[in-house]
JSON list of C-alpha atoms in Angstrom, two decimals:
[
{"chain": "A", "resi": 1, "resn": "UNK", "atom": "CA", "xyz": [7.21, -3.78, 25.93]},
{"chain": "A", "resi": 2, "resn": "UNK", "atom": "CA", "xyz": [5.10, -4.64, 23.02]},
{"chain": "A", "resi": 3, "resn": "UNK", "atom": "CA", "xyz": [3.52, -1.87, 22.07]},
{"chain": "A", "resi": 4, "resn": "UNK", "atom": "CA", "xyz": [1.60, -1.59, 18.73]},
{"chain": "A", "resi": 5, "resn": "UNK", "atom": "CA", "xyz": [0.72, 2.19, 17.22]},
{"chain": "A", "resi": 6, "resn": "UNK", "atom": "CA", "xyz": [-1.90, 2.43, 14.54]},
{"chain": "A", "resi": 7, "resn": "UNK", "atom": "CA", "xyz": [-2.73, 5.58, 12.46]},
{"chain": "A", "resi": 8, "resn": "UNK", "atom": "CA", "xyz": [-4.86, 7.49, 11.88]},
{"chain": "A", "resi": 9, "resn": "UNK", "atom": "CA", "xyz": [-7.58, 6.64, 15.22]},
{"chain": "A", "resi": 10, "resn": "UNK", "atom": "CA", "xyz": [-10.28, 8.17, 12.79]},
{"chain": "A", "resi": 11, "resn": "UNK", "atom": "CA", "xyz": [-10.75, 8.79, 9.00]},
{"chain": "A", "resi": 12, "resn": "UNK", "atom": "CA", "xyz": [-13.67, 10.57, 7.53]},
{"chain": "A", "resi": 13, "resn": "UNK", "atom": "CA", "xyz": [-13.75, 9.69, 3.36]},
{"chain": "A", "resi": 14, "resn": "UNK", "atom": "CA", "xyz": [-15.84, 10.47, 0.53]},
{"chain": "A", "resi": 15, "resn": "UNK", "atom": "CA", "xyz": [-17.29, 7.44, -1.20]},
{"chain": "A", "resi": 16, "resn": "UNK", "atom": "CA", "xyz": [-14.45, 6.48, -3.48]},
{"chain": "A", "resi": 17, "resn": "UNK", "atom": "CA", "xyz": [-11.79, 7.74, -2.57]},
{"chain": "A", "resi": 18, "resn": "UNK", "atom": "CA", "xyz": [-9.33, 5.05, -0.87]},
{"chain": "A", "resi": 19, "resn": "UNK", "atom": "CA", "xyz": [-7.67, 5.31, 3.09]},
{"chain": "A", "resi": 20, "resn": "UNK", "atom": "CA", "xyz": [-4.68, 4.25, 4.13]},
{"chain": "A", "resi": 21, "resn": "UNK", "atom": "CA", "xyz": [-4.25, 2.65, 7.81]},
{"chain": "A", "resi": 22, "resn": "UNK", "atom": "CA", "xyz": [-0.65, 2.23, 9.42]},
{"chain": "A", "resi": 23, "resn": "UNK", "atom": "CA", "xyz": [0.06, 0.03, 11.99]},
{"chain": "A", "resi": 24, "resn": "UNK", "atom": "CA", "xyz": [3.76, -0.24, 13.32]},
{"chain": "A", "resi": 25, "resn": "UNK", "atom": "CA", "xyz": [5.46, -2.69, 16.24]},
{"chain": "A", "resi": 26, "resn": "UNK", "atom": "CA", "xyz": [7.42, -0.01, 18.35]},
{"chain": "A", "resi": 27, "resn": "UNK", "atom": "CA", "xyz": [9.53, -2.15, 20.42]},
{"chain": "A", "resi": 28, "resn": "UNK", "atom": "CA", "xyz": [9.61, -5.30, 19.11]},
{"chain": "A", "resi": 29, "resn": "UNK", "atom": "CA", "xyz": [9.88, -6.54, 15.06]},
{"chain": "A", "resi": 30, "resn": "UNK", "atom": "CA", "xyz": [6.66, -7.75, 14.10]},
{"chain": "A", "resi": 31, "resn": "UNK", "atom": "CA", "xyz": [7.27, -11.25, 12.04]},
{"chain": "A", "resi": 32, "resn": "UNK", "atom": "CA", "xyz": [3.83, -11.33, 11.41]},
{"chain": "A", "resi": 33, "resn": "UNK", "atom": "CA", "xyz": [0.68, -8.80, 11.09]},
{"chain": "A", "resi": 34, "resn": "UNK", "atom": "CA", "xyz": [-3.22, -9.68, 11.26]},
{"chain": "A", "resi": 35, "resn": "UNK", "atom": "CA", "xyz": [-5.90, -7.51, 10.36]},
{"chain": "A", "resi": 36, "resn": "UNK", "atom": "CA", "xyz": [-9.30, -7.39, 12.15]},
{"chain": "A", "resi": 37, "resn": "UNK", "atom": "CA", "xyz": [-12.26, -5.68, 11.31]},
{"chain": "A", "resi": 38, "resn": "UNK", "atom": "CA", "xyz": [-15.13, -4.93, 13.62]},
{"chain": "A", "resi": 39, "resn": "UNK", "atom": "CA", "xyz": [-18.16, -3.58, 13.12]},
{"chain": "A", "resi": 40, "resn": "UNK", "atom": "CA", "xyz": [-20.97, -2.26, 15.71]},
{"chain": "A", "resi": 41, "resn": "UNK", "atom": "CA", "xyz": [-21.23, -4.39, 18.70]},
{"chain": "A", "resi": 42, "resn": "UNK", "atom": "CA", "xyz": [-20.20, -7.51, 17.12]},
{"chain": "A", "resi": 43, "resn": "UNK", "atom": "CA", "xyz": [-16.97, -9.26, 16.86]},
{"chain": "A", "resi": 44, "resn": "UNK", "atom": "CA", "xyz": [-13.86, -9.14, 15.76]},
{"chain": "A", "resi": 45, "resn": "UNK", "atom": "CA", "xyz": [-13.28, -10.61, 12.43]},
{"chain": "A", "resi": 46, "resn": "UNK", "atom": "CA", "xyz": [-9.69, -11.42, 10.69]},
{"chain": "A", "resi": 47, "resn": "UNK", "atom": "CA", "xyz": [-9.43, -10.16, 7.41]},
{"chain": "A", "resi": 48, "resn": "UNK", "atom": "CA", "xyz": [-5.78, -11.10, 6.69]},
{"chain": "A", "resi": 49, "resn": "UNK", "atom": "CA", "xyz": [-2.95, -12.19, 7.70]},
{"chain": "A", "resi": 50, "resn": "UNK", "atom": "CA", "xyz": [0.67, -10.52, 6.80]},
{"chain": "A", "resi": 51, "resn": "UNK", "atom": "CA", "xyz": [4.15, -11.97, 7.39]},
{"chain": "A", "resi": 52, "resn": "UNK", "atom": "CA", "xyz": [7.02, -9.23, 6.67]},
{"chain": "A", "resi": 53, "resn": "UNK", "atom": "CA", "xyz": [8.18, -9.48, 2.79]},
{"chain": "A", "resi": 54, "resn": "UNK", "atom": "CA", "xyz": [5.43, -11.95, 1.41]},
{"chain": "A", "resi": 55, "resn": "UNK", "atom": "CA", "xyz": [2.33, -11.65, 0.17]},
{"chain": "A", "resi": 56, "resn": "UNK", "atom": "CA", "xyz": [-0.78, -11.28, 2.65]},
{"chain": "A", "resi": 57, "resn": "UNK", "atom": "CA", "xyz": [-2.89, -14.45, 2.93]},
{"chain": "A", "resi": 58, "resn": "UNK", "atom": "CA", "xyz": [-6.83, -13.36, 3.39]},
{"chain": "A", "resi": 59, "resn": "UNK", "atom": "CA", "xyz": [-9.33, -14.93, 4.84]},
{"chain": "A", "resi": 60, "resn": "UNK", "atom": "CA", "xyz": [-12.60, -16.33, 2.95]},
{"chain": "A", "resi": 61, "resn": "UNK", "atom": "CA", "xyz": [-15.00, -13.58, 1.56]},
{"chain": "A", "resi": 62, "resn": "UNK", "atom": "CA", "xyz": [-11.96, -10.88, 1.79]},
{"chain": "A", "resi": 63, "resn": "UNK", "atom": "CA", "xyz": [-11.59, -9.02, -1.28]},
{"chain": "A", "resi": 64, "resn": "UNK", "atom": "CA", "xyz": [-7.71, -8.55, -1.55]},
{"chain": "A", "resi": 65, "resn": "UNK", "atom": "CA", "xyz": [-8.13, -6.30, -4.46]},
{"chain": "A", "resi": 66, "resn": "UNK", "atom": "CA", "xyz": [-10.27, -3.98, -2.26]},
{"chain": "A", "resi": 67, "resn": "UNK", "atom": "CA", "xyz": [-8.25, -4.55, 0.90]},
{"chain": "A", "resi": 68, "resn": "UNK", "atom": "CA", "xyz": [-4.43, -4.25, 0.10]},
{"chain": "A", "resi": 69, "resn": "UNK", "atom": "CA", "xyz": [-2.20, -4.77, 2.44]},
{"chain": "A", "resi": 70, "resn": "UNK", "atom": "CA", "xyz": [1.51, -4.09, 2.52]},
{"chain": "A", "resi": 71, "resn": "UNK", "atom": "CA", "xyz": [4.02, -5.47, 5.14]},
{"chain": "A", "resi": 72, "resn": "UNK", "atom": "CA", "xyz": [7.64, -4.20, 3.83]},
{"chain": "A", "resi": 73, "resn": "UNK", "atom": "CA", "xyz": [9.36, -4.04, 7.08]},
{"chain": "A", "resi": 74, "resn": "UNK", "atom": "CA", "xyz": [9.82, -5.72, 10.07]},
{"chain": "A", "resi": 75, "resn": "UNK", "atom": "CA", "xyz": [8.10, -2.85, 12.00]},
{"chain": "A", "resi": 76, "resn": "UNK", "atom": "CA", "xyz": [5.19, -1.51, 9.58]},
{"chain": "A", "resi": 77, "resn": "UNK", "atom": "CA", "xyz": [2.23, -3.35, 8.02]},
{"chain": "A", "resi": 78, "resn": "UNK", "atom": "CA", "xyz": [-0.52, -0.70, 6.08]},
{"chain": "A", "resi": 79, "resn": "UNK", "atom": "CA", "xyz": [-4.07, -1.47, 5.02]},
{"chain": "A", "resi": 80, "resn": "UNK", "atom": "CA", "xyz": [-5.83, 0.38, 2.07]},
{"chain": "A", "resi": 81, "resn": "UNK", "atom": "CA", "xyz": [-9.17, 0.48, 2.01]},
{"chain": "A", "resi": 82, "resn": "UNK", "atom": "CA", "xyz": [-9.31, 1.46, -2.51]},
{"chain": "A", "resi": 83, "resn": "UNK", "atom": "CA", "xyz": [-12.51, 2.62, -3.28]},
{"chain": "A", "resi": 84, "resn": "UNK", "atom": "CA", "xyz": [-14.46, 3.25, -0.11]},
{"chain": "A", "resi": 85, "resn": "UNK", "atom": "CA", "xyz": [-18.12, 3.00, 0.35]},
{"chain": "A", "resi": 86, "resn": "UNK", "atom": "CA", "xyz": [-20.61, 3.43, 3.04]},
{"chain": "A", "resi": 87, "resn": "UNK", "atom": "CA", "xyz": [-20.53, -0.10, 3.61]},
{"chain": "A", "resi": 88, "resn": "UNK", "atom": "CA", "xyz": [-16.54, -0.10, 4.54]},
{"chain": "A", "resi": 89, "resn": "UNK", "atom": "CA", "xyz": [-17.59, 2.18, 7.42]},
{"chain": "A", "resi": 90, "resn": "UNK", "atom": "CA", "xyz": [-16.00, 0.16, 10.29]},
{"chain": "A", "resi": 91, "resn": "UNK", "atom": "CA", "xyz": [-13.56, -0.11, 13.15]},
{"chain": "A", "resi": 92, "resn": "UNK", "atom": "CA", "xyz": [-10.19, -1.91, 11.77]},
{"chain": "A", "resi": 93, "resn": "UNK", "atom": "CA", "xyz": [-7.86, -3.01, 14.15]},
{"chain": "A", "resi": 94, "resn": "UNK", "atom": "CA", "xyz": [-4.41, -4.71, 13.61]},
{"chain": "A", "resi": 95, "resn": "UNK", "atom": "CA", "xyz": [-2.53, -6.94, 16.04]},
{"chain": "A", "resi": 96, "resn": "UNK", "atom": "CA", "xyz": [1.10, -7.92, 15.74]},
{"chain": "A", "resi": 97, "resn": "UNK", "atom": "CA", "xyz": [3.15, -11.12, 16.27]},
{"chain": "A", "resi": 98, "resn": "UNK", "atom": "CA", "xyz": [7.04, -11.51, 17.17]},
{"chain": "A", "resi": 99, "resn": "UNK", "atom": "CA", "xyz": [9.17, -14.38, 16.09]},
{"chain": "A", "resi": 100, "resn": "UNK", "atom": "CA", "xyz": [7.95, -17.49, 17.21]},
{"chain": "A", "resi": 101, "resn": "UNK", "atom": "CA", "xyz": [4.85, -15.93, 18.19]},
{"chain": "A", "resi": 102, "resn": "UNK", "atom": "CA", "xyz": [6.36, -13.62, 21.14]},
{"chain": "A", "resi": 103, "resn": "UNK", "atom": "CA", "xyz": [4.72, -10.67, 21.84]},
{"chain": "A", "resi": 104, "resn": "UNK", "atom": "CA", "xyz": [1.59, -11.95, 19.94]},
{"chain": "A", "resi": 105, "resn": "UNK", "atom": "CA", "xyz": [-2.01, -10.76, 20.70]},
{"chain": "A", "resi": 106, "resn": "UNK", "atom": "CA", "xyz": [-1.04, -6.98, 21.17]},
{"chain": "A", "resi": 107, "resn": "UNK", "atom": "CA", "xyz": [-3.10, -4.84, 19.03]},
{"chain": "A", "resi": 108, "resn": "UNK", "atom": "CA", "xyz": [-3.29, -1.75, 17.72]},
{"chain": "A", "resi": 109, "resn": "UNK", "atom": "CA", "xyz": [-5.36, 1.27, 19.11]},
{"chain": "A", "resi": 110, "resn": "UNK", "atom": "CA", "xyz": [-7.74, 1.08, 15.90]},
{"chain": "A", "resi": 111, "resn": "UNK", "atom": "CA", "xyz": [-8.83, 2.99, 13.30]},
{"chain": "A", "resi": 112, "resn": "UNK", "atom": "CA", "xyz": [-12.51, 4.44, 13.17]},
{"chain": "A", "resi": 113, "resn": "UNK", "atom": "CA", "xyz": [-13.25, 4.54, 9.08]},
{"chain": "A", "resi": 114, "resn": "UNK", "atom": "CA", "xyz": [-16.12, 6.53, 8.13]},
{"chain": "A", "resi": 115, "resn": "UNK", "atom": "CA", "xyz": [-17.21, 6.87, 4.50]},
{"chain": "A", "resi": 116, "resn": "UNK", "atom": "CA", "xyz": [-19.44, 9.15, 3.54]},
{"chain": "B", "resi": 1, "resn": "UNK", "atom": "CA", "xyz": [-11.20, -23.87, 10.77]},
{"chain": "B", "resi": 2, "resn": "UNK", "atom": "CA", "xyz": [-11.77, -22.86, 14.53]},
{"chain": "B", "resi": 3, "resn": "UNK", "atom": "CA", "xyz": [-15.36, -21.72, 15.68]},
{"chain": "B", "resi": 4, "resn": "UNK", "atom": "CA", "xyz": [-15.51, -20.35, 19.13]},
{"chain": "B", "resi": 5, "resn": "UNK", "atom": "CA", "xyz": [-18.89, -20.14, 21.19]},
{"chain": "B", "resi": 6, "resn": "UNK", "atom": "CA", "xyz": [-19.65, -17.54, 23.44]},
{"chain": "B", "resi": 7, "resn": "UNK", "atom": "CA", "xyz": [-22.64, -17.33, 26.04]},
{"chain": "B", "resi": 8, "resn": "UNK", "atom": "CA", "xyz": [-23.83, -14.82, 27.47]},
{"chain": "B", "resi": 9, "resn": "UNK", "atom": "CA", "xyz": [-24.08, -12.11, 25.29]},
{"chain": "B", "resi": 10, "resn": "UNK", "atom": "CA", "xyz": [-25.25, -10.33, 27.67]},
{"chain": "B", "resi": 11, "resn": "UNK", "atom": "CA", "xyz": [-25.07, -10.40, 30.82]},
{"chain": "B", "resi": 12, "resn": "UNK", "atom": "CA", "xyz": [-25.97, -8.26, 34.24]},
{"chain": "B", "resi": 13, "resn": "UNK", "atom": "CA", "xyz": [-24.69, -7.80, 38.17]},
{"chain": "B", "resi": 14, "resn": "UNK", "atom": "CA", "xyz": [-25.08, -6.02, 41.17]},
{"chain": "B", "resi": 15, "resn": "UNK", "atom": "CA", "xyz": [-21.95, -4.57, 42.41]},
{"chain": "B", "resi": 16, "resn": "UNK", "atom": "CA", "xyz": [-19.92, -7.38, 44.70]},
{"chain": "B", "resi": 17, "resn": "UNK", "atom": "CA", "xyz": [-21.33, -10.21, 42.98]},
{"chain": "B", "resi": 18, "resn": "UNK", "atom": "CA", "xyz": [-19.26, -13.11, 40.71]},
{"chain": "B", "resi": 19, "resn": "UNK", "atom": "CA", "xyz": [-19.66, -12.80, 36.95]},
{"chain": "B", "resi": 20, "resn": "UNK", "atom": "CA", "xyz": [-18.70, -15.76, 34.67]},
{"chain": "B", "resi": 21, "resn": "UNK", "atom": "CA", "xyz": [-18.68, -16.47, 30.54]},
{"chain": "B", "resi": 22, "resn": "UNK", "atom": "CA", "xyz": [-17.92, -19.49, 29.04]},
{"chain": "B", "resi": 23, "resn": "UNK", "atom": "CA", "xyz": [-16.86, -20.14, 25.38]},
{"chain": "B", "resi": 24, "resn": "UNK", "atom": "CA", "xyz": [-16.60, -23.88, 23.73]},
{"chain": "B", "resi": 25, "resn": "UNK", "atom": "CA", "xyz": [-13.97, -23.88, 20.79]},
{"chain": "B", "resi": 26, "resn": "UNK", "atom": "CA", "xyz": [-13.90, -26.73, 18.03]},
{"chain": "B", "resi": 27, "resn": "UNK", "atom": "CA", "xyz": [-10.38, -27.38, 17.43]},
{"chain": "B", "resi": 28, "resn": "UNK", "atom": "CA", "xyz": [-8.42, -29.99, 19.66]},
{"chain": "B", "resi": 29, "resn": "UNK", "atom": "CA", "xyz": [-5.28, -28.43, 18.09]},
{"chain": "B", "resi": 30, "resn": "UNK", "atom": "CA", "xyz": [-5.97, -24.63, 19.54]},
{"chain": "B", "resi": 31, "resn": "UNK", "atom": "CA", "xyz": [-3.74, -24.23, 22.90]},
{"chain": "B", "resi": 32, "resn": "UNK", "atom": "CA", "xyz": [-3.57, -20.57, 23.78]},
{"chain": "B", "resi": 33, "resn": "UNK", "atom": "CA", "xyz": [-7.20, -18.52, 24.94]},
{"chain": "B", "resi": 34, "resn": "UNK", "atom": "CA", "xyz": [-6.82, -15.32, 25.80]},
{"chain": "B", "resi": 35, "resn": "UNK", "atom": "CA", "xyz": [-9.46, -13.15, 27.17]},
{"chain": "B", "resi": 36, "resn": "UNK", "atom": "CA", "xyz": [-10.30, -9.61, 26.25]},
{"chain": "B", "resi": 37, "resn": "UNK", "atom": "CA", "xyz": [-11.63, -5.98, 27.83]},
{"chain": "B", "resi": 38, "resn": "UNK", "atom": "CA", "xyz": [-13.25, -3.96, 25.65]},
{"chain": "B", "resi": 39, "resn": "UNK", "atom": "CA", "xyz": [-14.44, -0.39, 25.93]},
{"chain": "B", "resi": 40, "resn": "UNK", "atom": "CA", "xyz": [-16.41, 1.32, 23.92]},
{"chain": "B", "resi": 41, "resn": "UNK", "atom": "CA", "xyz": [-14.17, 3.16, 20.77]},
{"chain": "B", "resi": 42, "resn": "UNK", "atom": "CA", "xyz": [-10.81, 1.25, 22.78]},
{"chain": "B", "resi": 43, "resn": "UNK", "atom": "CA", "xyz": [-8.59, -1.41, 21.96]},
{"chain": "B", "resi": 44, "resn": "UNK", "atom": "CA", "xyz": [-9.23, -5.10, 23.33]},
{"chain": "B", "resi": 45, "resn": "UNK", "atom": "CA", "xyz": [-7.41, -5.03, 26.44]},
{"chain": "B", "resi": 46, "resn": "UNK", "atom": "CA", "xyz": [-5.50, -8.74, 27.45]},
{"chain": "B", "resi": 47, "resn": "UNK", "atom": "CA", "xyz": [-6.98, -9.49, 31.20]},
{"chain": "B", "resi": 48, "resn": "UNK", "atom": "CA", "xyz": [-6.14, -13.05, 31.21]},
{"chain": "B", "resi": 49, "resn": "UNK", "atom": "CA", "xyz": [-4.84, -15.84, 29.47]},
{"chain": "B", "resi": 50, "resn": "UNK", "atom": "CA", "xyz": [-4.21, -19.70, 29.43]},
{"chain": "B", "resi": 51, "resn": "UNK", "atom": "CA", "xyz": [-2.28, -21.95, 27.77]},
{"chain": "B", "resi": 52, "resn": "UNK", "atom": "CA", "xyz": [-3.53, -25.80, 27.11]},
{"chain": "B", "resi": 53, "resn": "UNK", "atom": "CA", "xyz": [-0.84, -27.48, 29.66]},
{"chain": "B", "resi": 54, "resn": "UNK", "atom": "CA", "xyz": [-2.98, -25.46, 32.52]},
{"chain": "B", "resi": 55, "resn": "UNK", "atom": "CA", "xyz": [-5.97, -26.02, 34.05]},
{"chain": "B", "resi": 56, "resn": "UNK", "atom": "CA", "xyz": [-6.64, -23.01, 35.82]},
{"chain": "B", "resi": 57, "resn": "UNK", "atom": "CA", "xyz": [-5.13, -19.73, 36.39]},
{"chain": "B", "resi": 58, "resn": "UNK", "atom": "CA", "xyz": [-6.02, -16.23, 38.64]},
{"chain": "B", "resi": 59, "resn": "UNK", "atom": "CA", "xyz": [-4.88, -12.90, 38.53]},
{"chain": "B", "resi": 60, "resn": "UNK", "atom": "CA", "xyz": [-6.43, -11.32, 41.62]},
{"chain": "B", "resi": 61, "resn": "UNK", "atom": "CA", "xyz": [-10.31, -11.14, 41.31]},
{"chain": "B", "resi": 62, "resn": "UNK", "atom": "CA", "xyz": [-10.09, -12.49, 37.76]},
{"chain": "B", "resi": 63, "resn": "UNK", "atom": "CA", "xyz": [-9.47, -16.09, 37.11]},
{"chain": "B", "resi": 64, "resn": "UNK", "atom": "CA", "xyz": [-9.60, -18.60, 34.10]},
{"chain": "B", "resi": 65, "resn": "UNK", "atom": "CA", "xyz": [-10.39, -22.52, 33.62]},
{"chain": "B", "resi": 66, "resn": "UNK", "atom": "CA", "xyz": [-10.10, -24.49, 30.83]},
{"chain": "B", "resi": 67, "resn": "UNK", "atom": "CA", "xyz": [-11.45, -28.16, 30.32]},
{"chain": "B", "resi": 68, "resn": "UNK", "atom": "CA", "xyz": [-9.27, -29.68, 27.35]},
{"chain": "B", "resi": 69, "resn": "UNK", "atom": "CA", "xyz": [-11.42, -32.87, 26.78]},
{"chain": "B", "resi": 70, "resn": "UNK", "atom": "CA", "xyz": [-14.86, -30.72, 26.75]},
{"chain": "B", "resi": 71, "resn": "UNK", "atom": "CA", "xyz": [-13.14, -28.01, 24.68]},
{"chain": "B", "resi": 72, "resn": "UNK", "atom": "CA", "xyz": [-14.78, -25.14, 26.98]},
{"chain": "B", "resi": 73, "resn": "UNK", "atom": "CA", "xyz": [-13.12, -22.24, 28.99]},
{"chain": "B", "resi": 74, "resn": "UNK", "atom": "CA", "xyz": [-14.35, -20.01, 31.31]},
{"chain": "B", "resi": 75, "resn": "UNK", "atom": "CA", "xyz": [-13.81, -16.01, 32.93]},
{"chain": "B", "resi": 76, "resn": "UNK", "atom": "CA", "xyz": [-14.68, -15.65, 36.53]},
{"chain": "B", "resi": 77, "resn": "UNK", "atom": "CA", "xyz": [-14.81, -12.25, 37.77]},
{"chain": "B", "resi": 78, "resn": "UNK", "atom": "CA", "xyz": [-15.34, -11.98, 41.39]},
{"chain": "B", "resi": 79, "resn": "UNK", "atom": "CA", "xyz": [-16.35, -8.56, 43.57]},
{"chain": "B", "resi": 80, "resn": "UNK", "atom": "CA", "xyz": [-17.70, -7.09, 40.65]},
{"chain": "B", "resi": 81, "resn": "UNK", "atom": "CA", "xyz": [-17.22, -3.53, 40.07]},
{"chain": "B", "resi": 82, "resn": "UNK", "atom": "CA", "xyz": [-18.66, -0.44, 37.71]},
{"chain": "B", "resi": 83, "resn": "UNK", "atom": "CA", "xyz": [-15.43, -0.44, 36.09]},
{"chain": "B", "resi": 84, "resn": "UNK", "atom": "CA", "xyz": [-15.73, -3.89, 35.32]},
{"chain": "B", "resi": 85, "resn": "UNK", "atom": "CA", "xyz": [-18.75, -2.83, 32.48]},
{"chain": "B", "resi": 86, "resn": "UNK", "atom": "CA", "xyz": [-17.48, -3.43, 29.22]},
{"chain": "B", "resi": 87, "resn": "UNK", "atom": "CA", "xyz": [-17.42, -6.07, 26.44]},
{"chain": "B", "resi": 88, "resn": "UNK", "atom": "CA", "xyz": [-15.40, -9.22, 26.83]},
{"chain": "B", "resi": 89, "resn": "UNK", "atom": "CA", "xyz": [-14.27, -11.64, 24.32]},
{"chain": "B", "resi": 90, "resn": "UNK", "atom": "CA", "xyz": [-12.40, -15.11, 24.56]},
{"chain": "B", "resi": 91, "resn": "UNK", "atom": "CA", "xyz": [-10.23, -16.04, 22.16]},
{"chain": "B", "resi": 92, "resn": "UNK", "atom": "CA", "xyz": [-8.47, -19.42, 20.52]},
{"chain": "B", "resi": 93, "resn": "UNK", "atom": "CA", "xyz": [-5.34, -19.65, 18.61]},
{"chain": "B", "resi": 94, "resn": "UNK", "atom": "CA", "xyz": [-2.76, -22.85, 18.04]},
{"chain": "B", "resi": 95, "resn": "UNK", "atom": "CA", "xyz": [0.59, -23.19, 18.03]},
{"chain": "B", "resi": 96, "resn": "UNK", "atom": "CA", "xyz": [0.92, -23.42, 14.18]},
{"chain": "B", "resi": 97, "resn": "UNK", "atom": "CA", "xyz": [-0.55, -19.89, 13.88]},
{"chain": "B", "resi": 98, "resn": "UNK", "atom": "CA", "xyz": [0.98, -17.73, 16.36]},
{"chain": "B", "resi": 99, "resn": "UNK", "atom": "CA", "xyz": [-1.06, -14.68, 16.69]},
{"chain": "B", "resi": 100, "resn": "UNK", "atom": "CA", "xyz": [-4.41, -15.02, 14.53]},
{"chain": "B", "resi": 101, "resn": "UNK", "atom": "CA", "xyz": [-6.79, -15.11, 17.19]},
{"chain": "B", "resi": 102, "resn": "UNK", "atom": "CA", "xyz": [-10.08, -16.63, 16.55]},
{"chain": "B", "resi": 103, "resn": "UNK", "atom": "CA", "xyz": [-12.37, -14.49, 18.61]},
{"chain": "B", "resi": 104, "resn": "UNK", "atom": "CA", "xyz": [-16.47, -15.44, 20.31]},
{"chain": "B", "resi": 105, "resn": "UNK", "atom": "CA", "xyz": [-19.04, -12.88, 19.59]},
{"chain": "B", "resi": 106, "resn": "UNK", "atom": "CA", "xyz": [-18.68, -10.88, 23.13]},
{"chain": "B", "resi": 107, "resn": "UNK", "atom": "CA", "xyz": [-20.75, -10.42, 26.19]},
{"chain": "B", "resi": 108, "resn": "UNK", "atom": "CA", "xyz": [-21.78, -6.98, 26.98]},
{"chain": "B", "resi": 109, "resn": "UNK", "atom": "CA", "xyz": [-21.25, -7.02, 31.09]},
{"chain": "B", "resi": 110, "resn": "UNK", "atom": "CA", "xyz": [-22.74, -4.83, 32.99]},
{"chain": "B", "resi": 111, "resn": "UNK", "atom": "CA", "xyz": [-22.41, -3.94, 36.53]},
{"chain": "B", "resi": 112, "resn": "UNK", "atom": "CA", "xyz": [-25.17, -1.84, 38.53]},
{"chain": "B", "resi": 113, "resn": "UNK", "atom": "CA", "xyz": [-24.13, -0.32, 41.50]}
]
């Protein structure tokens, strides 16, 4: 049990252009979505957190306008990267969290975002 | 907010031998620490994890403590193997949070045969 899919593993994009990144609970309803980012042997950051139906909460230095994330069902949260550049290139991850925190900690199989 | 501490960041062994990291966390209110496995391109992998109301805790050669008044936690791998090489993170989260996982900044482990 508690298996989280992400989509797509990699994206190539032109500078500008903006990338959508899915991540879906399979087997369990995800209460609550968080958003990582990680970049070349470092760590992994939270960029947001997303509870099913409200409005994401981001973390400091996050742009939300640049980094929009959607979380309309129980079983799908979606980050879009608007306006990619080089700089976004990255490794985003996303982890999902059950009621009352069950199933928590399971992530996603990542996304590999190149812009180019 | 929660700062974790990781040491070593890197960190080398000859096959058979015991490898241990230890992360300090600031917050007296986090009470879950996972630890991660992490290949290169992969997902972080869950190896081992403790809550707050234990002390220690093993999974075959892998094995976890945790010191609540010095706020420090600890990965002991024992019989070291190749496929032990990776990167491995600790983790703190609280209660009030359920999920968002304040991570340390890794240790690259690496196992020579």
């Amino acid at each position: 049990g508690a298996v989280v899919s992400q989509h797509p593993s990699r994206v190539i994009c032109k500078s500008g252009t903006s990338v959508k990144i899915e991540c879906r609970s399979l087997d369990f309803q995800a209460t609550t979505m968080f958003w990582y980012r990680q970049f070349p042997k470092q760590s992994l950051m939270l960029m947001a957190t997303s509870n099913e139906g409200s409005k994401a909460t981001y973390e400091q230095g996050v742009e939300k306008d640049k980094f929009l994330i959607n979380h309309a069902s129980l079983t799908l949260s979606t980050l879009t990267v608007t306006s990619a550049h080089p700089e976004d290139s990255s490794f985003y991850i996303c982890s999902a969290s059950g009621p009352h925190g069950n199933y928590g900690y399971t992530f996603g199989s990542g996304t590999r975002l190149t812009v180019v | 907010g929660e700062n974790v501490e990781q040491h070593p960041s890197t960190l080398s062994v000859q096959e058979g031998d015991s490898a241990v990291i230890k992360c300090t966390y600031s917050d007296s209110a986090s009470n879950y620490f996972p630890w991660y496995k992490q290949e290169l391109g992969k997902r972080p992998q869950l190896i081992i994890d403790i809550r707050s109301n234990v002390g220690e805790k093993k999974d075959q050669r892998i094995a976890v403590t945790l010191n609540k008044t010095a706020k420090h936690f600890s990965l002991h791998i024992t019989e070291t193997q190749p496929e032990d090489s990776a990167v491995y993170f600790c983790a703190a989260s609280r209660t009030d949070s359920w999920g968002k996982l304040q991570f340390g900044a890794g240790t690259q482990v690496v196992v020579t045969p």
